[in-house]
Amino acid sequence: MKNLVVLTGAGISAESGISTFRDAGGLWEQYAIEDVATPKGWMKNKKLVTEFYNQRRKQLLHVKPNYGHIGLAELEKLFYVSIITQNVDNLHERAGSSYIVHLHGELTKVRSEKDEDLIYDLTPDRYEVKIGDLCEKGSQLRPHIVWFGEPVPLMEEAIDITKQADILVVIGTSLNVYPAAGLLYYVQTNTPIFLIDPNDVSIKRPNVHIIKKKASEGVKDLIKLLKEQYT
Ligand code: OAD
Protein backbone atom coordinates (compact mmCIF):
# COMPACT_ATOMS: atom_id res chain seq x y z
CA MET A 1 0.00 0.00 0.00
CA LYS A 2 1.12 3.54 -0.69
CA ASN A 3 1.83 6.15 1.98
CA LEU A 4 -0.83 8.83 2.00
CA VAL A 5 0.14 11.81 4.13
CA VAL A 6 -2.51 14.40 4.97
CA LEU A 7 -1.84 17.87 6.37
CA THR A 8 -4.99 19.36 7.85
CA GLY A 9 -5.90 22.76 9.27
CA ALA A 10 -8.90 24.50 10.79
CA GLY A 11 -10.90 24.28 7.54
CA ILE A 12 -11.49 20.53 7.89
CA SER A 13 -13.36 21.14 11.14
CA ALA A 14 -15.32 24.18 9.88
CA GLU A 15 -18.33 22.12 8.75
CA SER A 16 -18.41 20.54 12.20
CA GLY A 17 -19.03 24.02 13.62
CA ILE A 18 -15.55 24.98 14.81
CA SER A 19 -14.57 28.34 13.39
CA THR A 20 -11.32 28.78 11.52
CA PHE A 21 -8.76 31.39 12.53
CA ARG A 22 -8.27 33.67 9.55
CA ASP A 23 -11.55 33.53 7.57
CA ALA A 24 -14.09 36.36 8.01
CA GLY A 25 -15.61 35.87 11.47
CA GLY A 26 -12.66 33.64 12.41
CA LEU A 27 -11.30 33.26 15.92
CA TRP A 28 -8.50 35.80 15.45
CA GLU A 29 -11.10 38.48 14.69
CA GLN A 30 -12.64 37.88 18.10
CA TYR A 31 -9.48 37.42 20.19
CA ALA A 32 -6.00 38.87 20.00
CA ILE A 33 -3.48 36.15 19.23
CA GLU A 34 -0.99 37.71 21.64
CA ASP A 35 -3.52 37.54 24.52
CA VAL A 36 -4.50 33.88 24.21
CA ALA A 37 -1.88 32.10 22.10
CA THR A 38 1.52 33.30 23.27
CA PRO A 39 3.67 32.66 26.36
CA LYS A 40 3.52 36.43 27.02
CA GLY A 41 -0.30 36.34 27.07
CA TRP A 42 -0.13 33.46 29.55
CA MET A 43 2.21 35.34 31.88
CA LYS A 44 -0.01 38.44 31.64
CA ASN A 45 -3.35 36.79 32.38
CA LYS A 46 -3.45 33.07 33.12
CA LYS A 47 -7.14 33.18 34.03
CA LEU A 48 -8.15 34.65 30.66
CA VAL A 49 -6.06 32.09 28.76
CA THR A 50 -7.37 29.21 30.88
CA GLU A 51 -10.95 30.31 30.26
CA PHE A 52 -10.37 30.71 26.51
CA TYR A 53 -9.25 27.08 26.23
CA ASN A 54 -12.01 25.88 28.58
CA GLN A 55 -14.48 27.40 26.11
CA ARG A 56 -12.80 25.62 23.19
CA ARG A 57 -13.02 22.34 25.14
CA LYS A 58 -16.67 22.90 25.95
CA GLN A 59 -17.37 23.47 22.25
CA LEU A 60 -15.69 20.15 21.48
CA LEU A 61 -18.36 18.35 23.50
CA HIS A 62 -21.05 19.61 21.14
CA VAL A 63 -19.48 19.00 17.74
CA LYS A 64 -19.03 15.87 15.65
CA PRO A 65 -16.61 14.83 12.90
CA ASN A 66 -17.84 15.60 9.37
CA TYR A 67 -17.26 13.57 6.21
CA GLY A 68 -13.90 15.29 5.74
CA HIS A 69 -12.59 13.53 8.86
CA ILE A 70 -14.59 10.34 8.27
CA GLY A 71 -13.49 9.93 4.63
CA LEU A 72 -9.84 10.17 5.69
CA ALA A 73 -10.40 7.40 8.22
CA GLU A 74 -12.08 5.27 5.52
CA LEU A 75 -9.02 5.72 3.28
CA GLU A 76 -7.08 3.48 5.69
CA LYS A 77 -8.60 0.53 3.82
CA LEU A 78 -6.60 1.57 0.74
CA PHE A 79 -3.50 3.42 2.01
CA TYR A 80 -1.18 3.80 4.96
CA VAL A 81 -2.66 7.11 6.10
CA SER A 82 -0.75 9.50 8.35
CA ILE A 83 -2.50 12.64 9.44
CA ILE A 84 -0.47 15.66 10.43
CA THR A 85 -2.90 18.17 11.85
CA GLN A 86 -2.50 21.74 13.02
CA ASN A 87 -5.83 21.35 14.78
CA VAL A 88 -6.08 20.98 18.52
CA ASP A 89 -9.54 19.38 18.38
CA ASN A 90 -10.00 15.60 18.53
CA LEU A 91 -12.24 15.13 15.48
CA HIS A 92 -9.74 13.01 13.52
CA GLU A 93 -9.52 10.61 16.48
CA ARG A 94 -13.28 10.49 16.84
CA ALA A 95 -13.69 9.80 13.11
CA GLY A 96 -11.47 6.72 13.52
CA SER A 97 -8.10 7.72 12.06
CA SER A 98 -5.32 5.66 13.61
CA TYR A 99 -2.19 7.71 13.12
CA ILE A 100 -2.39 11.41 13.98
CA VAL A 101 0.35 13.90 14.77
CA HIS A 102 -0.97 17.00 16.55
CA LEU A 103 1.62 19.58 15.57
CA HIS A 104 0.04 22.36 17.63
CA GLY A 105 -0.99 20.31 20.65
CA GLU A 106 -4.28 18.97 21.94
CA LEU A 107 -7.21 20.61 23.71
CA THR A 108 -7.93 17.42 25.64
CA LYS A 109 -4.58 17.59 27.45
CA VAL A 110 -2.93 19.94 29.92
CA ARG A 111 0.61 20.09 31.15
CA SER A 112 2.72 21.58 33.90
CA GLU A 113 3.80 25.13 33.13
CA LYS A 114 7.24 24.28 34.54
CA ASP A 115 7.86 20.73 33.29
CA GLU A 116 6.70 20.07 29.72
CA ASP A 117 6.94 16.30 30.25
CA LEU A 118 4.19 16.29 32.86
CA ILE A 119 1.17 15.95 30.58
CA TYR A 120 -2.32 14.99 31.75
CA ASP A 121 -5.47 13.88 29.90
CA LEU A 122 -8.71 15.71 30.53
CA THR A 123 -11.99 13.81 30.25
CA PRO A 124 -15.32 15.05 28.85
CA ASP A 125 -16.80 15.19 32.38
CA ARG A 126 -13.74 17.03 33.76
CA TYR A 127 -12.62 19.27 30.93
CA GLU A 128 -12.50 22.55 32.82
CA VAL A 129 -9.20 23.74 34.20
CA LYS A 130 -8.94 26.35 36.95
CA ILE A 131 -6.22 28.57 38.25
CA GLY A 132 -4.91 26.57 41.21
CA ASP A 133 -5.09 23.19 39.40
CA LEU A 134 -1.54 21.95 39.82
CA CYS A 135 0.74 19.25 38.43
CA GLU A 136 2.19 16.64 40.81
CA LYS A 137 5.16 18.90 41.45
CA GLY A 138 2.99 21.85 42.44
CA SER A 139 3.04 24.03 39.31
CA GLN A 140 0.01 25.47 37.54
CA LEU A 141 -1.44 23.42 34.69
CA ARG A 142 -1.46 25.15 31.31
CA PRO A 143 -3.02 24.17 27.96
CA HIS A 144 -1.07 21.52 26.02
CA ILE A 145 -0.97 23.86 23.05
CA VAL A 146 1.96 25.10 20.99
CA TRP A 147 1.72 28.86 21.23
CA PHE A 148 3.27 31.36 18.85
CA GLY A 149 6.93 31.75 19.67
CA GLU A 150 7.22 28.24 21.13
CA PRO A 151 9.07 25.32 19.54
CA VAL A 152 7.02 22.67 17.73
CA PRO A 153 8.22 19.43 19.37
CA LEU A 154 6.61 17.07 16.82
CA MET A 155 8.04 18.87 13.78
CA GLU A 156 10.88 16.36 13.26
CA GLU A 157 8.43 13.47 13.31
CA ALA A 158 6.15 15.32 10.86
CA ILE A 159 9.09 15.98 8.52
CA ASP A 160 10.09 12.29 8.55
CA ILE A 161 6.53 11.26 7.71
CA THR A 162 6.22 13.87 4.94
CA LYS A 163 9.47 12.77 3.30
CA GLN A 164 8.00 9.30 2.90
CA ALA A 165 4.76 10.45 1.29
CA ASP A 166 3.78 8.80 -2.00
CA ILE A 167 0.83 11.20 -2.12
CA LEU A 168 0.31 14.38 -0.09
CA VAL A 169 -3.12 15.81 0.67
CA VAL A 170 -3.56 19.30 2.14
CA ILE A 171 -6.98 20.22 3.54
CA GLY A 172 -8.33 23.45 5.04
CA THR A 173 -5.19 25.35 5.90
CA SER A 174 -4.25 28.84 4.77
CA LEU A 175 -0.58 27.75 4.96
CA ASN A 176 0.19 30.96 6.83
CA VAL A 177 1.79 29.44 9.88
CA TYR A 178 5.34 28.09 9.94
CA PRO A 179 6.96 25.69 10.47
CA ALA A 180 3.82 23.65 9.63
CA ALA A 181 3.40 25.19 6.17
CA GLY A 182 7.04 24.39 5.40
CA LEU A 183 6.24 20.66 5.44
CA LEU A 184 5.19 20.95 1.80
CA TYR A 185 8.83 21.40 0.86
CA TYR A 186 9.82 18.01 2.25
CA VAL A 187 7.84 15.93 -0.27
CA GLN A 188 9.71 14.60 -3.29
CA THR A 189 9.31 16.87 -6.33
CA ASN A 190 7.33 14.26 -8.27
CA THR A 191 4.97 13.46 -5.38
CA PRO A 192 1.41 14.41 -6.30
CA ILE A 193 -0.24 16.96 -4.00
CA PHE A 194 -4.02 17.28 -3.68
CA LEU A 195 -5.24 20.52 -2.13
CA ILE A 196 -8.81 20.79 -0.84
CA ASP A 197 -10.05 24.27 0.09
CA PRO A 198 -13.09 26.30 -1.01
CA ASN A 199 -10.89 29.40 -1.25
CA ASP A 200 -7.67 30.16 -3.12
CA VAL A 201 -4.55 29.08 -1.27
CA SER A 202 -1.12 30.00 -2.55
CA ILE A 203 0.96 26.86 -2.94
CA LYS A 204 4.21 27.05 -4.84
CA ARG A 205 4.86 23.40 -5.60
CA PRO A 206 4.74 21.38 -8.81
CA ASN A 207 2.24 18.60 -9.34
CA VAL A 208 -0.64 20.18 -7.40
CA HIS A 209 -4.21 19.08 -8.09
CA ILE A 210 -6.66 21.61 -6.66
CA ILE A 211 -10.11 20.53 -5.47
CA LYS A 212 -11.83 23.84 -4.80
CA LYS A 213 -14.49 22.59 -2.42
CA LYS A 214 -15.33 22.36 1.24
CA ALA A 215 -13.71 19.46 3.08
CA SER A 216 -16.69 17.08 3.13
CA GLU A 217 -17.36 17.35 -0.62
CA GLY A 218 -13.67 17.62 -1.45
CA VAL A 219 -12.77 14.43 0.39
CA LYS A 220 -15.51 12.59 -1.54
CA ASP A 221 -13.91 13.76 -4.81
CA LEU A 222 -10.46 12.91 -3.50
CA ILE A 223 -11.44 9.33 -2.67
CA LYS A 224 -12.87 8.87 -6.16
CA LEU A 225 -9.70 10.26 -7.79
CA LEU A 226 -7.37 8.22 -5.61
CA LYS A 227 -9.31 5.03 -6.34
CA GLU A 228 -9.12 5.71 -10.08
CA GLN A 229 -5.45 6.65 -10.16
CA TYR A 230 -3.65 4.85 -7.34
CA THR A 231 -5.36 1.56 -6.48
P1 OAD B 1 -6.72 29.32 8.92
O1 OAD B 1 -7.91 29.93 9.57
O2 OAD B 1 -5.52 30.18 8.74
O3 OAD B 1 -7.12 28.76 7.49
C1 OAD B 1 -8.28 28.01 7.32
C2 OAD B 1 -8.37 27.53 5.90
O4 OAD B 1 -9.52 26.69 5.79
C3 OAD B 1 -8.53 28.64 4.86
O5 OAD B 1 -7.67 28.41 3.75
C4 OAD B 1 -10.00 28.52 4.44
O6 OAD B 1 -10.22 28.89 3.08
C5 OAD B 1 -10.23 27.04 4.62
N1 OAD B 1 -11.64 26.63 4.81
C6 OAD B 1 -12.67 27.32 5.32
N2 OAD B 1 -13.78 26.58 5.36
C7 OAD B 1 -13.45 25.35 4.86
C8 OAD B 1 -14.15 24.12 4.65
N3 OAD B 1 -15.44 23.98 4.96
N4 OAD B 1 -13.47 23.07 4.12
C9 OAD B 1 -12.15 23.19 3.80
N5 OAD B 1 -11.44 24.31 3.99
C10 OAD B 1 -12.08 25.38 4.52
O7 OAD B 1 -6.36 28.00 9.77
P2 OAD B 1 -5.00 27.15 9.80
O8 OAD B 1 -4.30 27.21 8.50
O9 OAD B 1 -5.35 25.82 10.36
O10 OAD B 1 -2.33 27.77 15.59
O11 OAD B 1 -4.18 27.95 10.88
C11 OAD B 1 -2.92 27.48 11.26
C12 OAD B 1 -2.66 27.78 12.73
O12 OAD B 1 -2.87 29.16 12.98
C13 OAD B 1 -3.59 27.10 13.68
O13 OAD B 1 -3.18 25.78 14.00
C14 OAD B 1 -3.56 27.97 14.89
C15 OAD B 1 -3.64 29.30 14.19
O14 OAD B 1 -3.20 30.39 14.86
C16 OAD B 1 -2.27 27.97 16.92
O15 OAD B 1 -3.21 28.36 17.58
C17 OAD B 1 -0.93 27.70 17.50
CSV table of C-alpha atoms and ligand atoms in Angstrom, one decimal:
chain,number,residue,atom,x,y,z
A,1,MET,CA,0.0,0.0,0.0
A,2,LYS,CA,1.1,3.5,-0.7
A,3,ASN,CA,1.8,6.1,2.0
A,4,LEU,CA,-0.8,8.8,2.0
A,5,VAL,CA,0.1,11.8,4.1
A,6,VAL,CA,-2.5,14.4,5.0
A,7,LEU,CA,-1.8,17.9,6.4
A,8,THR,CA,-5.0,19.4,7.9
A,9,GLY,CA,-5.9,22.8,9.3
A,10,ALA,CA,-8.9,24.5,10.8
A,11,GLY,CA,-10.9,24.3,7.5
A,12,ILE,CA,-11.5,20.5,7.9
A,13,SER,CA,-13.4,21.1,11.1
A,14,ALA,CA,-15.3,24.2,9.9
A,15,GLU,CA,-18.3,22.1,8.8
A,16,SER,CA,-18.4,20.5,12.2
A,17,GLY,CA,-19.0,24.0,13.6
A,18,ILE,CA,-15.5,25.0,14.8
A,19,SER,CA,-14.6,28.3,13.4
A,20,THR,CA,-11.3,28.8,11.5
A,21,PHE,CA,-8.8,31.4,12.5
A,22,ARG,CA,-8.3,33.7,9.5
A,23,ASP,CA,-11.6,33.5,7.6
A,24,ALA,CA,-14.1,36.4,8.0
A,25,GLY,CA,-15.6,35.9,11.5
A,26,GLY,CA,-12.7,33.6,12.4
A,27,LEU,CA,-11.3,33.3,15.9
A,28,TRP,CA,-8.5,35.8,15.4
A,29,GLU,CA,-11.1,38.5,14.7
A,30,GLN,CA,-12.6,37.9,18.1
A,31,TYR,CA,-9.5,37.4,20.2
A,32,ALA,CA,-6.0,38.9,20.0
A,33,ILE,CA,-3.5,36.1,19.2
A,34,GLU,CA,-1.0,37.7,21.6
A,35,ASP,CA,-3.5,37.5,24.5
A,36,VAL,CA,-4.5,33.9,24.2
A,37,ALA,CA,-1.9,32.1,22.1
A,38,THR,CA,1.5,33.3,23.3
A,39,PRO,CA,3.7,32.7,26.4
A,40,LYS,CA,3.5,36.4,27.0
A,41,GLY,CA,-0.3,36.3,27.1
A,42,TRP,CA,-0.1,33.5,29.6
A,43,MET,CA,2.2,35.3,31.9
A,44,LYS,CA,0.0,38.4,31.6
A,45,ASN,CA,-3.4,36.8,32.4
A,46,LYS,CA,-3.4,33.1,33.1
A,47,LYS,CA,-7.1,33.2,34.0
A,48,LEU,CA,-8.1,34.6,30.7
A,49,VAL,CA,-6.1,32.1,28.8
A,50,THR,CA,-7.4,29.2,30.9
A,51,GLU,CA,-11.0,30.3,30.3
A,52,PHE,CA,-10.4,30.7,26.5
A,53,TYR,CA,-9.2,27.1,26.2
A,54,ASN,CA,-12.0,25.9,28.6
A,55,GLN,CA,-14.5,27.4,26.1
A,56,ARG,CA,-12.8,25.6,23.2
A,57,ARG,CA,-13.0,22.3,25.1
A,58,LYS,CA,-16.7,22.9,25.9
A,59,GLN,CA,-17.4,23.5,22.3
A,60,LEU,CA,-15.7,20.2,21.5
A,61,LEU,CA,-18.4,18.3,23.5
A,62,HIS,CA,-21.0,19.6,21.1
A,63,VAL,CA,-19.5,19.0,17.7
A,64,LYS,CA,-19.0,15.9,15.6
A,65,PRO,CA,-16.6,14.8,12.9
A,66,ASN,CA,-17.8,15.6,9.4
A,67,TYR,CA,-17.3,13.6,6.2
A,68,GLY,CA,-13.9,15.3,5.7
A,69,HIS,CA,-12.6,13.5,8.9
A,70,ILE,CA,-14.6,10.3,8.3
A,71,GLY,CA,-13.5,9.9,4.6
A,72,LEU,CA,-9.8,10.2,5.7
A,73,ALA,CA,-10.4,7.4,8.2
A,74,GLU,CA,-12.1,5.3,5.5
A,75,LEU,CA,-9.0,5.7,3.3
A,76,GLU,CA,-7.1,3.5,5.7
A,77,LYS,CA,-8.6,0.5,3.8
A,78,LEU,CA,-6.6,1.6,0.7
A,79,PHE,CA,-3.5,3.4,2.0
A,80,TYR,CA,-1.2,3.8,5.0
A,81,VAL,CA,-2.7,7.1,6.1
A,82,SER,CA,-0.7,9.5,8.3
A,83,ILE,CA,-2.5,12.6,9.4
A,84,ILE,CA,-0.5,15.7,10.4
A,85,THR,CA,-2.9,18.2,11.9
A,86,GLN,CA,-2.5,21.7,13.0
A,87,ASN,CA,-5.8,21.3,14.8
A,88,VAL,CA,-6.1,21.0,18.5
A,89,ASP,CA,-9.5,19.4,18.4
A,90,ASN,CA,-10.0,15.6,18.5
A,91,LEU,CA,-12.2,15.1,15.5
A,92,HIS,CA,-9.7,13.0,13.5
A,93,GLU,CA,-9.5,10.6,16.5
A,94,ARG,CA,-13.3,10.5,16.8
A,95,ALA,CA,-13.7,9.8,13.1
A,96,GLY,CA,-11.5,6.7,13.5
A,97,SER,CA,-8.1,7.7,12.1
A,98,SER,CA,-5.3,5.7,13.6
A,99,TYR,CA,-2.2,7.7,13.1
A,100,ILE,CA,-2.4,11.4,14.0
A,101,VAL,CA,0.3,13.9,14.8
A,102,HIS,CA,-1.0,17.0,16.6
A,103,LEU,CA,1.6,19.6,15.6
A,104,HIS,CA,0.0,22.4,17.6
A,105,GLY,CA,-1.0,20.3,20.6
A,106,GLU,CA,-4.3,19.0,21.9
A,107,LEU,CA,-7.2,20.6,23.7
A,108,THR,CA,-7.9,17.4,25.6
A,109,LYS,CA,-4.6,17.6,27.5
A,110,VAL,CA,-2.9,19.9,29.9
A,111,ARG,CA,0.6,20.1,31.2
A,112,SER,CA,2.7,21.6,33.9
A,113,GLU,CA,3.8,25.1,33.1
A,114,LYS,CA,7.2,24.3,34.5
A,115,ASP,CA,7.9,20.7,33.3
A,116,GLU,CA,6.7,20.1,29.7
A,117,ASP,CA,6.9,16.3,30.2
A,118,LEU,CA,4.2,16.3,32.9
A,119,ILE,CA,1.2,15.9,30.6
A,120,TYR,CA,-2.3,15.0,31.7
A,121,ASP,CA,-5.5,13.9,29.9
A,122,LEU,CA,-8.7,15.7,30.5
A,123,THR,CA,-12.0,13.8,30.2
A,124,PRO,CA,-15.3,15.1,28.8
A,125,ASP,CA,-16.8,15.2,32.4
A,126,ARG,CA,-13.7,17.0,33.8
A,127,TYR,CA,-12.6,19.3,30.9
A,128,GLU,CA,-12.5,22.5,32.8
A,129,VAL,CA,-9.2,23.7,34.2
A,130,LYS,CA,-8.9,26.3,37.0
A,131,ILE,CA,-6.2,28.6,38.2
A,132,GLY,CA,-4.9,26.6,41.2
A,133,ASP,CA,-5.1,23.2,39.4
A,134,LEU,CA,-1.5,21.9,39.8
A,135,CYS,CA,0.7,19.3,38.4
A,136,GLU,CA,2.2,16.6,40.8
A,137,LYS,CA,5.2,18.9,41.4
A,138,GLY,CA,3.0,21.8,42.4
A,139,SER,CA,3.0,24.0,39.3
A,140,GLN,CA,0.0,25.5,37.5
A,141,LEU,CA,-1.4,23.4,34.7
A,142,ARG,CA,-1.5,25.1,31.3
A,143,PRO,CA,-3.0,24.2,28.0
A,144,HIS,CA,-1.1,21.5,26.0
A,145,ILE,CA,-1.0,23.9,23.0
A,146,VAL,CA,2.0,25.1,21.0
A,147,TRP,CA,1.7,28.9,21.2
A,148,PHE,CA,3.3,31.4,18.8
A,149,GLY,CA,6.9,31.8,19.7
A,150,GLU,CA,7.2,28.2,21.1
A,151,PRO,CA,9.1,25.3,19.5
A,152,VAL,CA,7.0,22.7,17.7
A,153,PRO,CA,8.2,19.4,19.4
A,154,LEU,CA,6.6,17.1,16.8
A,155,MET,CA,8.0,18.9,13.8
A,156,GLU,CA,10.9,16.4,13.3
A,157,GLU,CA,8.4,13.5,13.3
A,158,ALA,CA,6.2,15.3,10.9
A,159,ILE,CA,9.1,16.0,8.5
A,160,ASP,CA,10.1,12.3,8.5
A,161,ILE,CA,6.5,11.3,7.7
A,162,THR,CA,6.2,13.9,4.9
A,163,LYS,CA,9.5,12.8,3.3
A,164,GLN,CA,8.0,9.3,2.9
A,165,ALA,CA,4.8,10.5,1.3
A,166,ASP,CA,3.8,8.8,-2.0
A,167,ILE,CA,0.8,11.2,-2.1
A,168,LEU,CA,0.3,14.4,-0.1
A,169,VAL,CA,-3.1,15.8,0.7
A,170,VAL,CA,-3.6,19.3,2.1
A,171,ILE,CA,-7.0,20.2,3.5
A,172,GLY,CA,-8.3,23.4,5.0
A,173,THR,CA,-5.2,25.4,5.9
A,174,SER,CA,-4.2,28.8,4.8
A,175,LEU,CA,-0.6,27.8,5.0
A,176,ASN,CA,0.2,31.0,6.8
A,177,VAL,CA,1.8,29.4,9.9
A,178,TYR,CA,5.3,28.1,9.9
A,179,PRO,CA,7.0,25.7,10.5
A,180,ALA,CA,3.8,23.6,9.6
A,181,ALA,CA,3.4,25.2,6.2
A,182,GLY,CA,7.0,24.4,5.4
A,183,LEU,CA,6.2,20.7,5.4
A,184,LEU,CA,5.2,21.0,1.8
A,185,TYR,CA,8.8,21.4,0.9
A,186,TYR,CA,9.8,18.0,2.2
A,187,VAL,CA,7.8,15.9,-0.3
A,188,GLN,CA,9.7,14.6,-3.3
A,189,THR,CA,9.3,16.9,-6.3
A,190,ASN,CA,7.3,14.3,-8.3
A,191,THR,CA,5.0,13.5,-5.4
A,192,PRO,CA,1.4,14.4,-6.3
A,193,ILE,CA,-0.2,17.0,-4.0
A,194,PHE,CA,-4.0,17.3,-3.7
A,195,LEU,CA,-5.2,20.5,-2.1
A,196,ILE,CA,-8.8,20.8,-0.8
A,197,ASP,CA,-10.1,24.3,0.1
A,198,PRO,CA,-13.1,26.3,-1.0
A,199,ASN,CA,-10.9,29.4,-1.3
A,200,ASP,CA,-7.7,30.2,-3.1
A,201,VAL,CA,-4.5,29.1,-1.3
A,202,SER,CA,-1.1,30.0,-2.5
A,203,ILE,CA,1.0,26.9,-2.9
A,204,LYS,CA,4.2,27.0,-4.8
A,205,ARG,CA,4.9,23.4,-5.6
A,206,PRO,CA,4.7,21.4,-8.8
A,207,ASN,CA,2.2,18.6,-9.3
A,208,VAL,CA,-0.6,20.2,-7.4
A,209,HIS,CA,-4.2,19.1,-8.1
A,210,ILE,CA,-6.7,21.6,-6.7
A,211,ILE,CA,-10.1,20.5,-5.5
A,212,LYS,CA,-11.8,23.8,-4.8
A,213,LYS,CA,-14.5,22.6,-2.4
A,214,LYS,CA,-15.3,22.4,1.2
A,215,ALA,CA,-13.7,19.5,3.1
A,216,SER,CA,-16.7,17.1,3.1
A,217,GLU,CA,-17.4,17.4,-0.6
A,218,GLY,CA,-13.7,17.6,-1.5
A,219,VAL,CA,-12.8,14.4,0.4
A,220,LYS,CA,-15.5,12.6,-1.5
A,221,ASP,CA,-13.9,13.8,-4.8
A,222,LEU,CA,-10.5,12.9,-3.5
A,223,ILE,CA,-11.4,9.3,-2.7
A,224,LYS,CA,-12.9,8.9,-6.2
A,225,LEU,CA,-9.7,10.3,-7.8
A,226,LEU,CA,-7.4,8.2,-5.6
A,227,LYS,CA,-9.3,5.0,-6.3
A,228,GLU,CA,-9.1,5.7,-10.1
A,229,GLN,CA,-5.4,6.7,-10.2
A,230,TYR,CA,-3.7,4.8,-7.3
A,231,THR,CA,-5.4,1.6,-6.5
B,1,OAD,P1,-6.7,29.3,8.9
B,1,OAD,O1,-7.9,29.9,9.6
B,1,OAD,O2,-5.5,30.2,8.7
B,1,OAD,O3,-7.1,28.8,7.5
B,1,OAD,C1,-8.3,28.0,7.3
B,1,OAD,C2,-8.4,27.5,5.9
B,1,OAD,O4,-9.5,26.7,5.8
B,1,OAD,C3,-8.5,28.6,4.9
B,1,OAD,O5,-7.7,28.4,3.7
B,1,OAD,C4,-10.0,28.5,4.4
B,1,OAD,O6,-10.2,28.9,3.1
B,1,OAD,C5,-10.2,27.0,4.6
B,1,OAD,N1,-11.6,26.6,4.8
B,1,OAD,C6,-12.7,27.3,5.3
B,1,OAD,N2,-13.8,26.6,5.4
B,1,OAD,C7,-13.5,25.3,4.9
B,1,OAD,C8,-14.1,24.1,4.7
B,1,OAD,N3,-15.4,24.0,5.0
B,1,OAD,N4,-13.5,23.1,4.1
B,1,OAD,C9,-12.2,23.2,3.8
B,1,OAD,N5,-11.4,24.3,4.0
B,1,OAD,C10,-12.1,25.4,4.5
B,1,OAD,O7,-6.4,28.0,9.8
B,1,OAD,P2,-5.0,27.1,9.8
B,1,OAD,O8,-4.3,27.2,8.5
B,1,OAD,O9,-5.3,25.8,10.4
B,1,OAD,O10,-2.3,27.8,15.6
B,1,OAD,O11,-4.2,28.0,10.9
B,1,OAD,C11,-2.9,27.5,11.3
B,1,OAD,C12,-2.7,27.8,12.7
B,1,OAD,O12,-2.9,29.2,13.0
B,1,OAD,C13,-3.6,27.1,13.7
B,1,OAD,O13,-3.2,25.8,14.0
B,1,OAD,C14,-3.6,28.0,14.9
B,1,OAD,C15,-3.6,29.3,14.2
B,1,OAD,O14,-3.2,30.4,14.9
B,1,OAD,C16,-2.3,28.0,16.9
B,1,OAD,O15,-3.2,28.4,17.6
B,1,OAD,C17,-0.9,27.7,17.5
